[in-house]
CSV table of C-alpha atoms and ligand atoms in Angstrom, one decimal:
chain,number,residue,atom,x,y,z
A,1,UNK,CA,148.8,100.2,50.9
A,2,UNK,CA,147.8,97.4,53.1
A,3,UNK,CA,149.1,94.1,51.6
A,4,UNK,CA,148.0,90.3,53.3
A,5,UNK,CA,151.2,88.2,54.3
A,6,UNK,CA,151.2,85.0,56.0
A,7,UNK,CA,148.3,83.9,53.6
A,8,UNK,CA,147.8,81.8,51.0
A,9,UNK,CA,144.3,82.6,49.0
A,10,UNK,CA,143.7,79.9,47.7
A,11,UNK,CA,144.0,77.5,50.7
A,12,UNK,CA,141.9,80.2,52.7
A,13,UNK,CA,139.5,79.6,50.2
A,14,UNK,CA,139.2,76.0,50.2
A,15,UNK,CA,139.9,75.3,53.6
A,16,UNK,CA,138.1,77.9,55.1
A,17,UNK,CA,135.9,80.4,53.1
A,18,UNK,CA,132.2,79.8,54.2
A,19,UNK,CA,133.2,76.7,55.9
A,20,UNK,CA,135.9,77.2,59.4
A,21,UNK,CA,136.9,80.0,61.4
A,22,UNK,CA,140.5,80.5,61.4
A,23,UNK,CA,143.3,83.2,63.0
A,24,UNK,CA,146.0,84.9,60.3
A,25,UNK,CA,148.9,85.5,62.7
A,26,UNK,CA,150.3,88.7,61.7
A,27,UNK,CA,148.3,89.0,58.5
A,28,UNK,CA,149.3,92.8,58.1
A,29,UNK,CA,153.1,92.9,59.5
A,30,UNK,CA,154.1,96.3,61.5
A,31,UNK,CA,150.2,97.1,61.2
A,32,UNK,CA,149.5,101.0,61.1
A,33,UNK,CA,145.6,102.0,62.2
A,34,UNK,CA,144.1,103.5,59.3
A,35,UNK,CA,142.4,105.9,62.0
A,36,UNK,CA,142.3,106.0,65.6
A,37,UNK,CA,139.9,106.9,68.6
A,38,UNK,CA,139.7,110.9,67.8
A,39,UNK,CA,138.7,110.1,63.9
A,40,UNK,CA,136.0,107.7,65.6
A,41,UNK,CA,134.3,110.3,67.6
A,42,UNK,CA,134.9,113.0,64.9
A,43,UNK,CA,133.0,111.0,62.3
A,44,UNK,CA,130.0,110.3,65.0
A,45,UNK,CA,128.9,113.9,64.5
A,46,UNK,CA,127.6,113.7,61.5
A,47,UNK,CA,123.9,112.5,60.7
A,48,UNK,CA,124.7,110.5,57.4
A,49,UNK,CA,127.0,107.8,59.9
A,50,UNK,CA,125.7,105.2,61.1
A,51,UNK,CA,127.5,104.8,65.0
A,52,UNK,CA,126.3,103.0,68.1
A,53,UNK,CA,127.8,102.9,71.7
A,54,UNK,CA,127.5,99.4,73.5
A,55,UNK,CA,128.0,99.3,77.3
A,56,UNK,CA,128.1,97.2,80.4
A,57,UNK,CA,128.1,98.2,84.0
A,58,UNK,CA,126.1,96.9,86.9
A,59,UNK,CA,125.3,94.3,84.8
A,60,UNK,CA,123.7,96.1,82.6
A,61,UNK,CA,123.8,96.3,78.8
A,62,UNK,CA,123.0,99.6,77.1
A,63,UNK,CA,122.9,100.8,73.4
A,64,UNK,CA,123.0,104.5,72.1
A,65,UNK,CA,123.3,105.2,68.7
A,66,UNK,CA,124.6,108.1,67.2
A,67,UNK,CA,125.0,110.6,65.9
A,68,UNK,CA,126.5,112.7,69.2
A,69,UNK,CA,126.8,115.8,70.6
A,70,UNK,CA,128.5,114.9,73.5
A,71,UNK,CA,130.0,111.4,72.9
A,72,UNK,CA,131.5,110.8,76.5
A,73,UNK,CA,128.4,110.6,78.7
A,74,UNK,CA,127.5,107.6,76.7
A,75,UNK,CA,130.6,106.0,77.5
A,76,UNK,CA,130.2,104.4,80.7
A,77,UNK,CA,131.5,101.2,82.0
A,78,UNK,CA,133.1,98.8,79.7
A,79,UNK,CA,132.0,100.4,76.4
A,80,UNK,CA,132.5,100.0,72.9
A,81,UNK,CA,131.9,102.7,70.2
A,82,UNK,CA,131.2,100.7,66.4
A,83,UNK,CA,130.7,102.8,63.6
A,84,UNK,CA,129.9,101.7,59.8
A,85,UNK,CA,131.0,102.2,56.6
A,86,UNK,CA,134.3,103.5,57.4
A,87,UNK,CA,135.7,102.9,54.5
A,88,UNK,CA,133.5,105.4,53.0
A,89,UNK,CA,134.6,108.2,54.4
A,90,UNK,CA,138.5,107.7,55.0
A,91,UNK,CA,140.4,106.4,51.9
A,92,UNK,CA,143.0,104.8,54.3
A,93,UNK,CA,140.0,102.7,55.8
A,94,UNK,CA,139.3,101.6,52.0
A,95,UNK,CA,142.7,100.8,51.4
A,96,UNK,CA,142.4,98.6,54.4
A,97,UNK,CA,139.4,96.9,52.5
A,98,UNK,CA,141.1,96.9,49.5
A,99,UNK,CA,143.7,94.1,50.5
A,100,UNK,CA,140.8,91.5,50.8
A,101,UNK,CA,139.7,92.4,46.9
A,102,UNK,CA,140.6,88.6,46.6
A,103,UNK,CA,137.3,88.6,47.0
A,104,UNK,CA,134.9,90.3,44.6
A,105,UNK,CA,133.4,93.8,45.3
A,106,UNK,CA,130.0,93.0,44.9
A,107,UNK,CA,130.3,90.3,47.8
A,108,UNK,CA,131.4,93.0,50.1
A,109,UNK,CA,129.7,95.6,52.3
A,110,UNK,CA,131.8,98.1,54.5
A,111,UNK,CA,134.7,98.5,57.1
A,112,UNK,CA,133.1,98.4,60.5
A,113,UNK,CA,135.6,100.2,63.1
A,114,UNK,CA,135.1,99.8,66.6
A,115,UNK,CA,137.6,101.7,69.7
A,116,UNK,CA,136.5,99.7,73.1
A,117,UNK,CA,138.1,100.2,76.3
A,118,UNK,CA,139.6,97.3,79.1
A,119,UNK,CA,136.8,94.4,79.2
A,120,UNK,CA,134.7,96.0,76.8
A,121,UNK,CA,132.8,93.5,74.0
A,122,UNK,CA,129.0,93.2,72.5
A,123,UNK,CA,128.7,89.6,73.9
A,124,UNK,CA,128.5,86.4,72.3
A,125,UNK,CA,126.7,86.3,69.8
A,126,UNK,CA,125.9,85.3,65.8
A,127,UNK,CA,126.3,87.1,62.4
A,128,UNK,CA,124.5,86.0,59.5
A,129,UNK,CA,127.9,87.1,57.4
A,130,UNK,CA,131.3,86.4,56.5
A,131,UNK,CA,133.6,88.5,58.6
A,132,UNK,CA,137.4,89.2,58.6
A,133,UNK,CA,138.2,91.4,61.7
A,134,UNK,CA,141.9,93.1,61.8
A,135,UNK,CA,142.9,93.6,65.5
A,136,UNK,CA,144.4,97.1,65.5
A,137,UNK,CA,146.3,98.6,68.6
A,138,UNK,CA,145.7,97.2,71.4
A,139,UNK,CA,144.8,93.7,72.2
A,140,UNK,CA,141.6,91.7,72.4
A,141,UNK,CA,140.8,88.0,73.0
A,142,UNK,CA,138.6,86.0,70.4
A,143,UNK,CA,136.4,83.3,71.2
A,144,UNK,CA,134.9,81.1,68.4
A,145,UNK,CA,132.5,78.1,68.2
A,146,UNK,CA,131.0,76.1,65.9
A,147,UNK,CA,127.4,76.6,64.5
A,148,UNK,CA,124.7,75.1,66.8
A,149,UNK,CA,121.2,75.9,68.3
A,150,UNK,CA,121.5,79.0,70.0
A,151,UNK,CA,118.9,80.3,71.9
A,152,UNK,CA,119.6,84.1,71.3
A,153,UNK,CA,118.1,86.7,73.5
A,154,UNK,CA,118.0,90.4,74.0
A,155,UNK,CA,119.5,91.8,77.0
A,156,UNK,CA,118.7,95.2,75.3
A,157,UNK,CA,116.3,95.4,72.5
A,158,UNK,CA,119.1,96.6,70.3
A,159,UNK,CA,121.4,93.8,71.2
A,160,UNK,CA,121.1,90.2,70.7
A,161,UNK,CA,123.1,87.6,71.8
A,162,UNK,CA,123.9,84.0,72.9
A,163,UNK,CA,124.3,82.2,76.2
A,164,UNK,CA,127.9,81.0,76.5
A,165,UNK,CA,129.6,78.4,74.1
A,166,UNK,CA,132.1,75.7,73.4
A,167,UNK,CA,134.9,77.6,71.9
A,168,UNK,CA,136.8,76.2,69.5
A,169,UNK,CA,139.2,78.9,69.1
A,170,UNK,CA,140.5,81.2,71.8
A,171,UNK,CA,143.3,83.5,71.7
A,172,UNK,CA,144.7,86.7,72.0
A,173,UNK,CA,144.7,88.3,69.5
A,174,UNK,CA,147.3,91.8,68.8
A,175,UNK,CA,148.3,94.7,66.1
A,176,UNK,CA,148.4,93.4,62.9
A,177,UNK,CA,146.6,89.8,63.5
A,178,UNK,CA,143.3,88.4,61.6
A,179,UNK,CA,140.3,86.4,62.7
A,180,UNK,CA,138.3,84.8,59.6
A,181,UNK,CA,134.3,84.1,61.3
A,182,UNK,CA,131.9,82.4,58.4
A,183,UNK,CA,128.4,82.7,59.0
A,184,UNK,CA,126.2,81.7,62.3
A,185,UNK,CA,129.5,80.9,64.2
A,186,UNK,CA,128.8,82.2,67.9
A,187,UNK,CA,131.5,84.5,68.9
A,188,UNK,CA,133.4,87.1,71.2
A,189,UNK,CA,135.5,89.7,71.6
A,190,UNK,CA,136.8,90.9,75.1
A,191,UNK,CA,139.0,93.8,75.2
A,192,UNK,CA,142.2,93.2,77.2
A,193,UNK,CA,143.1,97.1,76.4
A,194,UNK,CA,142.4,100.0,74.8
A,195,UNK,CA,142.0,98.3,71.8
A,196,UNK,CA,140.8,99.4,67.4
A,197,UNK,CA,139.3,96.4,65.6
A,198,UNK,CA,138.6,96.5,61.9
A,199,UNK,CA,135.4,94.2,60.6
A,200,UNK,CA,135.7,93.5,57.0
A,201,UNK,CA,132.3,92.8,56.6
A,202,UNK,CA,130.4,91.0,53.6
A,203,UNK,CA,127.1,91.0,51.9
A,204,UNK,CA,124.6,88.0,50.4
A,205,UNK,CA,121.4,88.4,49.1
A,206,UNK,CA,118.2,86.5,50.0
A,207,UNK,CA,115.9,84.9,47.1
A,208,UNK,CA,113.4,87.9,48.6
A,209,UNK,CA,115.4,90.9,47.8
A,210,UNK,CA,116.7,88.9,44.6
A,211,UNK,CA,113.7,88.2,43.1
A,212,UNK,CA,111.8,92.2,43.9
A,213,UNK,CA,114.9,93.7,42.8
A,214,UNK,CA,114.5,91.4,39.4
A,215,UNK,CA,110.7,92.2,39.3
A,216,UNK,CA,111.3,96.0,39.6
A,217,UNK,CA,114.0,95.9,36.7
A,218,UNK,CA,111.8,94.1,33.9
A,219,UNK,CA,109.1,96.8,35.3
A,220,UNK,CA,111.4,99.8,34.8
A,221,UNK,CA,112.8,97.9,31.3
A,222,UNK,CA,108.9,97.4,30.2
A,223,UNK,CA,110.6,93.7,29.5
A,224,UNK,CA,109.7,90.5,30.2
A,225,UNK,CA,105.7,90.9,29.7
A,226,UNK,CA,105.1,87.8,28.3
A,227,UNK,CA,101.7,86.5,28.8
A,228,UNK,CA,101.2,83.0,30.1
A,229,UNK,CA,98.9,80.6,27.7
A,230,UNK,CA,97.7,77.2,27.1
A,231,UNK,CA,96.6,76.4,23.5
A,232,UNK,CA,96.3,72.8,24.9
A,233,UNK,CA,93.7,73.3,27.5
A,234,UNK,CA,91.6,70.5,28.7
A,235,UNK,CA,88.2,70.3,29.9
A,236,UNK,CA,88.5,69.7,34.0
A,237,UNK,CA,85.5,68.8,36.6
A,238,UNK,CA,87.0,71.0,39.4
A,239,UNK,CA,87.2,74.7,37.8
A,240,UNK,CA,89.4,75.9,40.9
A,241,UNK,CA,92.0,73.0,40.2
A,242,UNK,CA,95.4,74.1,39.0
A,243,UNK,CA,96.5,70.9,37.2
A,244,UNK,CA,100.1,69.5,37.9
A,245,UNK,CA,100.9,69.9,34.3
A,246,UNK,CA,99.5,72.8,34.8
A,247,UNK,CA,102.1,74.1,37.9
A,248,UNK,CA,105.1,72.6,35.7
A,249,UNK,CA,104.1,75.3,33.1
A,250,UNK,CA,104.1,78.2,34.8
A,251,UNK,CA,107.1,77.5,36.5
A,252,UNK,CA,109.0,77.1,33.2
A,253,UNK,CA,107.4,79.9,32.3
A,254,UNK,CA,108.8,81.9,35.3
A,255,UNK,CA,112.4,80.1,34.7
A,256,UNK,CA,112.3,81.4,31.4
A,257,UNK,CA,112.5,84.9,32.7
A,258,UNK,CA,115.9,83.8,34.7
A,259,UNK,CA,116.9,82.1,31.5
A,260,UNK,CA,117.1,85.9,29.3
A,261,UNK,CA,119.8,87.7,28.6
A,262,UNK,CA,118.3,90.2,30.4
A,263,UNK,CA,119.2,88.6,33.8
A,264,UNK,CA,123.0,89.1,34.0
A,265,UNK,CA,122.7,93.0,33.1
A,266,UNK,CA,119.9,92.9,36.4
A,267,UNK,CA,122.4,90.8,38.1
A,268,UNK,CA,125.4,93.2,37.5
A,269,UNK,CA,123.4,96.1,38.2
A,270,UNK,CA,122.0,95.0,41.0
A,271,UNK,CA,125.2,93.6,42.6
A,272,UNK,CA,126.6,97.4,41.8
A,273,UNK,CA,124.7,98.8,45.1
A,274,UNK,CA,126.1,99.9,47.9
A,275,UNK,CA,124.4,100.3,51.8
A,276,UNK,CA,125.6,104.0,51.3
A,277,UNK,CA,126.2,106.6,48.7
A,278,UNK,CA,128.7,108.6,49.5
A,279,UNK,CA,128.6,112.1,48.4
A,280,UNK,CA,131.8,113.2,50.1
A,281,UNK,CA,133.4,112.5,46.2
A,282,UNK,CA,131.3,114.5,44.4
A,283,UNK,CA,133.4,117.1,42.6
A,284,UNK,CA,132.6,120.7,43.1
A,285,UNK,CA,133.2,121.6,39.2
A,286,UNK,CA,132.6,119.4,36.4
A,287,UNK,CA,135.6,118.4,34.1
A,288,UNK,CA,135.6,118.6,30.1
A,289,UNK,CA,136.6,116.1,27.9
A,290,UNK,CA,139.9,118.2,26.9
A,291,UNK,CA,140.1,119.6,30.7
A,292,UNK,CA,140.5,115.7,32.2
A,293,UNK,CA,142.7,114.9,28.7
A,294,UNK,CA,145.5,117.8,30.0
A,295,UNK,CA,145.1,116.6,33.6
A,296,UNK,CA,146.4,113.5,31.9
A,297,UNK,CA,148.9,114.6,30.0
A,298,UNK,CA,150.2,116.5,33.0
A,299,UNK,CA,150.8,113.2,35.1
A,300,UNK,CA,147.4,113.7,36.9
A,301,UNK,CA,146.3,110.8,39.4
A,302,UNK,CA,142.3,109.6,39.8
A,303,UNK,CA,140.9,107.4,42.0
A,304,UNK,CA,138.3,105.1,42.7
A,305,UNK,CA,135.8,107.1,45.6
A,306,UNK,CA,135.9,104.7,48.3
A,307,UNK,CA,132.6,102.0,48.3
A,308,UNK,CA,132.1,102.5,44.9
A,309,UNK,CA,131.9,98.5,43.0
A,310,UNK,CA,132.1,99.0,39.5
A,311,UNK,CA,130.5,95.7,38.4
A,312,UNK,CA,130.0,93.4,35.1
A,313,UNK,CA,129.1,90.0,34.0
A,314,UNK,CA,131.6,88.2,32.6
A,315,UNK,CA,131.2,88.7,28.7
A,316,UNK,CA,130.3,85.8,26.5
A,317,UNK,CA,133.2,84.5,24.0
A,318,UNK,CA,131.2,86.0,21.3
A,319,UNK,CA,129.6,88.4,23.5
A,320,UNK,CA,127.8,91.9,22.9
A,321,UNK,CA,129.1,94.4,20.8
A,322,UNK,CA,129.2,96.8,23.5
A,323,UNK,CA,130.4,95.9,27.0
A,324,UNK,CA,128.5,97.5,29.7
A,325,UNK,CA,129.0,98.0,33.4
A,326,UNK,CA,126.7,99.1,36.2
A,327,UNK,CA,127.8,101.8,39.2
A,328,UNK,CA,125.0,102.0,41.6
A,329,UNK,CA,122.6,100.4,39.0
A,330,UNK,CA,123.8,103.3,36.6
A,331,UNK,CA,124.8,101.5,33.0
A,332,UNK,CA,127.9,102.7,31.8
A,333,UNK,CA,128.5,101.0,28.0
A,334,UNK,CA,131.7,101.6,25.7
A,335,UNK,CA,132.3,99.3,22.4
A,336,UNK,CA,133.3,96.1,23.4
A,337,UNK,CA,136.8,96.2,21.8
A,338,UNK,CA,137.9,98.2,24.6
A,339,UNK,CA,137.0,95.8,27.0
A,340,UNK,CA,140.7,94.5,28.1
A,341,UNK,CA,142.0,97.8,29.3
A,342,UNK,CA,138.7,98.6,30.7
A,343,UNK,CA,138.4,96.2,33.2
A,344,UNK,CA,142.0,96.6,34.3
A,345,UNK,CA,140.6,100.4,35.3
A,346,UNK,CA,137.9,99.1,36.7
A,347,UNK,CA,139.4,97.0,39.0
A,348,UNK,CA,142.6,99.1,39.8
A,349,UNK,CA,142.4,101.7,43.2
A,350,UNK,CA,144.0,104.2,41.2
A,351,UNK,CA,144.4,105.3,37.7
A,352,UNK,CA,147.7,107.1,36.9
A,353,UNK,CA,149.1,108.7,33.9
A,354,UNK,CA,151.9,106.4,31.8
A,355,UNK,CA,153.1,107.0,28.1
A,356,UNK,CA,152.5,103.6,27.3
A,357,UNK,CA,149.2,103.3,28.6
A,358,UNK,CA,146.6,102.3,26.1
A,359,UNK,CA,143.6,103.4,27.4
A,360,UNK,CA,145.2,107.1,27.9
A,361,UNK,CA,145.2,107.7,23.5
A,362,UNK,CA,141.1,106.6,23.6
A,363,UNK,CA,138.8,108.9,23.5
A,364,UNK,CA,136.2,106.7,24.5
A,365,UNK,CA,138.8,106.5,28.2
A,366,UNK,CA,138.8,110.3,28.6
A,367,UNK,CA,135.1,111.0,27.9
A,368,UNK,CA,134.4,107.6,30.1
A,369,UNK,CA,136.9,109.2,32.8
A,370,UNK,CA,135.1,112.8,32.9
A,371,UNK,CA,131.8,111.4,33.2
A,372,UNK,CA,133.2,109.2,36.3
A,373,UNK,CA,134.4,112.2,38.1
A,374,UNK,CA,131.7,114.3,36.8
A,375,UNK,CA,129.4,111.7,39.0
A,376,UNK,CA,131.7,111.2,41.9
A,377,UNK,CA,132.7,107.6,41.3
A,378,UNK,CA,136.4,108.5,40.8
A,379,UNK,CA,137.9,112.1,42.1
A,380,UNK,CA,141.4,113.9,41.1
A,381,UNK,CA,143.5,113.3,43.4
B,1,SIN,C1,133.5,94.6,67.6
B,1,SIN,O1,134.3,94.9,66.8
B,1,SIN,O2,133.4,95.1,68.8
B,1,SIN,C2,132.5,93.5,67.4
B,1,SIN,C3,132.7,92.7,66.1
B,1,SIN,C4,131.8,91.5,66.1
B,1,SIN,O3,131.9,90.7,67.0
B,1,SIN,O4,131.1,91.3,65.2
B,2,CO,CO1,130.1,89.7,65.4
């Protein structure tokens, strides 16, 4: 378990989240690398990760992006090797994650790793997310400005960055410590070492993906095909003229659709998505009812696959009588009364057998757990 010390949540939130870069000095005390440099190169051999090698020498920049054969030739100069989604395929890379659940799943995307050598960095440059990165071995120093006009530029075509900047942090950063980077703050990372860095990075949607995302649900749902009409329709000179009364009412009309019930079910489903589906989880046999009911019973651990978010709207007061939660879009409903213990499971890592546990003498929890593990989304451990 990786467990945040030196921080207090609630002042990170209010002081910083979205609004200041800051350093957490020894956020993760006697710090242990979830992986190191061999599990790096390892995982770059396989097509499904996503891995890219960033170089300098001669004053030149160079990208090459996996997956490799032969990893070293890339690995020239000062060079960094980044790969995504760690967290997916190395539970102690989720557990990593797992410490910043302060923040909820559904605002989070993956644990980027990167191993770069003495000098090595991708540049200054901008990120349009939130990013916490946890210096692992080694040592690094961080530079960090404020937001600005940048004029950014492409010394590779898979590289952008930024001309130099007023830094208004700059410090060395080693094992254990944590740099907190909102949005469009120009910054960068030099190697002094060998050095691992961990990029808790984080997710926001635009109003563009929202709003086709929302259109392809009431499509899929056959809902929300309401036509538009006017029973008070006035005679008008111009016949191409879209009166202003006119605009008002079809923009309630369009609010109304934002206004159903309808749009926090989208909203939790769509939230539920992750950049990649793991299928490393997915159980070779399928488990019975009775089958996952003895694993119980015989003290039998599950847990959450890494990446999975296991997301739902909060539930009215007098809410539904069933409560329903989205994995990857997929619905997932149980009667409502259940909901407490539910969302305890949901939101725990791990689900172990205890006597006194509720949840254990439902059989809506064992038929809900086999059909988990039937899909992947939690696996025996
Ligand atoms: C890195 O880990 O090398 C780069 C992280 C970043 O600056 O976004
Ligand atoms: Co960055």
């Amino acid at each position: 378990m990786y467990q945040l010390q030196n921080f207090d949540i609630e002042h990170f939130l209010t002081e910083y989240w979205q609004k200041k870069p800051c350093i957490i000095k020894q956020g993760f005390k006697d710090f242990i690398d979830p992986v190191d440099e061999h599990i790096l190169a390892g995982l770059t051999e396989e097509d499904s990760v996503d891995s890219r090698i960033v170089s300098y020498e001669y004053q030149k920049w160079q990208v090459n992006h996996g997956p490799y054969d032969d990893i070293n030739q890339h690995c020239i100069g000062a060079w960094s090797l980044l790969v995504q989604s760690v967290d997916h395929y190395i539970p102690q890379a989720d557990l990593l994650m797992r410490a910043f659940d302060f923040i909820p799943h559904w605002r989070m995307d993956d644990l980027m790793v990167s191993y770069s050598n003495e000098n090595a960095g991708v540049g200054p440059h901008l990120d349009q997310y939130d990013v916490f990165i946890i210096q692992g071995k080694g040592s690094r120093r961080w530079q960090v400005g404020l937001p600005g006009k940048y004029q950014s530029f492409r010394p590779h075509c898979d590289l952008s960055q930024i001309p130099e900047f007023t830094a208004v942090i700059d410090q060395v950063l080693t094992a254990g410590d944590i740099i907190y980077i909102p949005p469009n703050h120009p910054h960068n990372g030099i190697a002094l070492e060998e050095c691992l860095n961990y990029s808790v990075g984080f997710r926001a949607p635009t109003q563009q993906e929202m709003l086709s995302s929302f259109a392809d649900f009431a499509i899929d749902n056959n809902v929300l095909a309401k036509r538009y009409s006017d029973p008070k329709l006035q005679r008008r000179t111009h016949s191409g003229e879209i009166k202003q009364q006119e605009v008002l009412a079809f923009k309630q009309f369009l609010q109304q659709t934002l206004e159903s019930e309808l749009f926090s079910e989208w909203l939790a489903s769509f939230m539920s998505q992750s950049k990649v589906v793991s299928e490393e989880y997915e159980q070779e046999q399928s488990f019975t009812v009775q089958e996952i009911t003895e694993l119980l019973a015989q003290g039998a651990s599950f847990i959450r696959s890494p990446g999975v978010k296991a997301v739902f709207a909060e539930q009215p007061l007098n809410g539904n009588d069933n409560f329903t939660f989205y994995i990857e879009s997929q619905a997932f409903s149980i009667p409502a009364e259940h909901t407490n213990w539910l969302i305890d499971f949901l939101s725990a890592p791990q689900f172990s057998h205890s006597p006194e546990n509720p949840s254990e003498k439902c059989l809506f929890f064992t038929q809900l757990l086999s059909t988990l593990v039937n899909s992947g989304y939690w696996y025996l451990e």
